[in-house]
Steps between C-alpha positions, in 0.01 A plus 500: 500500500409807301660841490191655654520252791872576546423872512226434763745304715757777469246745630458290820868507593606729785798557729454467872740552793521164677724454799700804388556379142334615180296200378324463171156324518250390230161504666195423278163330515243430769420189707707272715859612506774309313853616601783424257873492574760467226823297468853631443547717191125541477288816526124539532444504122573132480165450676304714251338221293390324815371824656300577179321166537434524876407869539130460431443261789784596742696790628847422390798668666851448368781637714847580356780458748686829524766522233291356211334829397700749294689743716463298821780504752671157536602422856866403557418223743376162377132400541365320802205274437296599805559873416368431149186335640445787744534751214245309289246506777570859580419581137161335550447726803586802281229383259251490791477123494492349843318170452647170386592475126588238248876539461659393169880481483715414197848350542673700775174677558355166605754497786387853595131415517571175685707697755209746534260204572735357763560833675146642477258213442203729558583700182504205249186310413658293220847451354568445128866417433579538125819300417628609835862492615619169650794533748603138452533547122670833492727494799533717813758735654539606856770609744829601346396427149195733526716766657753483212220531251360804677849663506562430133159645401548821704856574396519361142177396335281798601755775412554325163129476431436863590798636308440737212662254248285206602185707494583629151554145370185367667291777357580354153488127569258480794176457302647232275644306793169511679312357201764236423497365856118497510338464157155567640599860561479585129124524522531732797714745296223514234212533745621719784634859441845560631605149586795495259614839624487378865733211404775750422515622862797395705317462833332161418834367381666591833201361698517175301870466582424580866243223522718248320780574746267444794289230352668194658506670839125560469453130410680411824275742684196325351628162621543642855162667490332173403650349816411786729157615374267227368217587266138506621382136442169641362686705231432392139816503300511449122842406360531549123796364301587592141619204290678696224398673176588198291268200539653201679364151578575520875591751770815707502746465792396853608133409520594201713679738736190727518267207561735365759482832684118481475513158675704648779259797538208249520625399845400851614205620291238396246702473176385451143734457207467589133742464206465750221633370168636699206626767740835631595582636841295817449181308507279808538628624164513170312164362617302793649156345444593173667655691796208741524263206533713343776529831693130574464408157629735543797377851578134405489572197723679718750197726543304198619762394749 
């Protein structure tokens, strides 16, 4: 992705008020709508290489959950999966999109778009789950355990994250940490104005800690939602698993979990599976061309549904 393309994408970012919260949205291109939802510790810029490839044939909308844009207020309560799904669809409404879309979710964002498809099947024409969260692999919390996690976040973690000292330290180390955790972000820093400066802000750090604290509870909510609200049997679902940046002869244990989840979803909907090799978890950064081809194929197929 070139610097000129990065500048163009920056020009298509705006802030909307969605369900009472300031929400940052990247909205670019024309054609069938592709809606993208990020994982934990991931803002809309992680989708930039994919958006750059898709924008000439599709209208691509990437929605940041409140807290991931610099200066956002971070709620003291832990996230609820259904609320996140409602917020994502309300952002579509704010962008004047009312018809069904291709929804692409990465990691925890895959759980969000799956919840949206279960709660509002008329809004989702196709699901693409990029290395999506797997409750069985990552564990779940509910009841007293979830309540303790919520109490600890509100009374200890959030005040610490928002303290002046923590913010000062994070302003120095934040960009380096972001790049070390996700090597593919190094290209974003070169191509998109202001990305490194955004990584210094304390709000995304606090929001990341909030979602980590509530993550296992949301995985439990996903399990319960799968029991209560089945997918539309006609819904095409593409499950994509990343097999690691280092070549290997077989499939990793993580990929086997993801493909196992795909087999379970196949009892409800029309599921296809793909494994992307030479890719870490942030598959849209490590292999943007491969992922763009998969998303484009899914989106074009959904228009014929």
